[in-house]
Coordinates of C-alpha atoms in Angstrom, one line a residue:
M1 CA -43.4 25.7 1.7
F2 CA -41.1 26.2 -1.3
W3 CA -38.1 27.2 1.0
A4 CA -38.6 24.0 3.0
S5 CA -37.8 21.8 0.1
K6 CA -34.4 23.4 -0.5
P7 CA -32.8 22.6 2.9
S8 CA -34.1 19.1 2.8
K9 CA -32.4 18.5 -0.6
Q10 CA -29.2 20.1 0.7
Q11 CA -29.4 17.8 3.8
N12 CA -29.8 14.7 1.6
F13 CA -26.8 15.8 -0.4
T14 CA -24.5 16.4 2.5
R15 CA -25.7 13.6 4.7
P16 CA -24.1 10.6 2.9
F17 CA -20.6 12.3 3.1
M18 CA -20.7 12.7 6.9
P19 CA -20.8 9.0 7.9
A20 CA -18.4 8.1 5.1
A21 CA -15.7 10.5 6.1
P22 CA -14.9 8.9 9.6
D23 CA -14.8 5.4 7.9
V24 CA -12.3 6.6 5.3
L25 CA -10.2 8.4 7.9
R26 CA -10.3 5.3 10.2
S27 CA -9.2 2.9 7.4
L28 CA -6.5 5.3 6.2
R29 CA -5.2 5.6 9.8
N30 CA -5.3 1.9 10.2
H31 CA -3.3 1.4 7.0
L32 CA -0.7 3.9 8.2
F33 CA -0.3 2.4 11.6
A34 CA -0.1 -1.1 10.1
A35 CA 2.6 0.0 7.6
L36 CA 4.5 1.8 10.4
H37 CA 4.2 -1.2 12.7
N38 CA 5.4 -3.6 9.9
S39 CA 8.4 -1.4 9.1
L40 CA 9.3 -1.1 12.8
S41 CA 9.0 -4.8 13.4
D42 CA 11.0 -5.6 10.3
S43 CA 13.8 -3.2 11.1
T44 CA 14.2 -4.4 14.7
P45 CA 16.0 -7.7 15.1
T46 CA 14.3 -10.3 17.3

């Protein structure tokens, strides 16, 4: 029973980081694409 408490603690420690990582990557990618799109639209004469 003592060994069962260790993996549960480890799971609780690593679980919050897993859902947060995709959100951070998605927002960072969105910022990059927005900046790239803005620079491209600004440089191209319309």
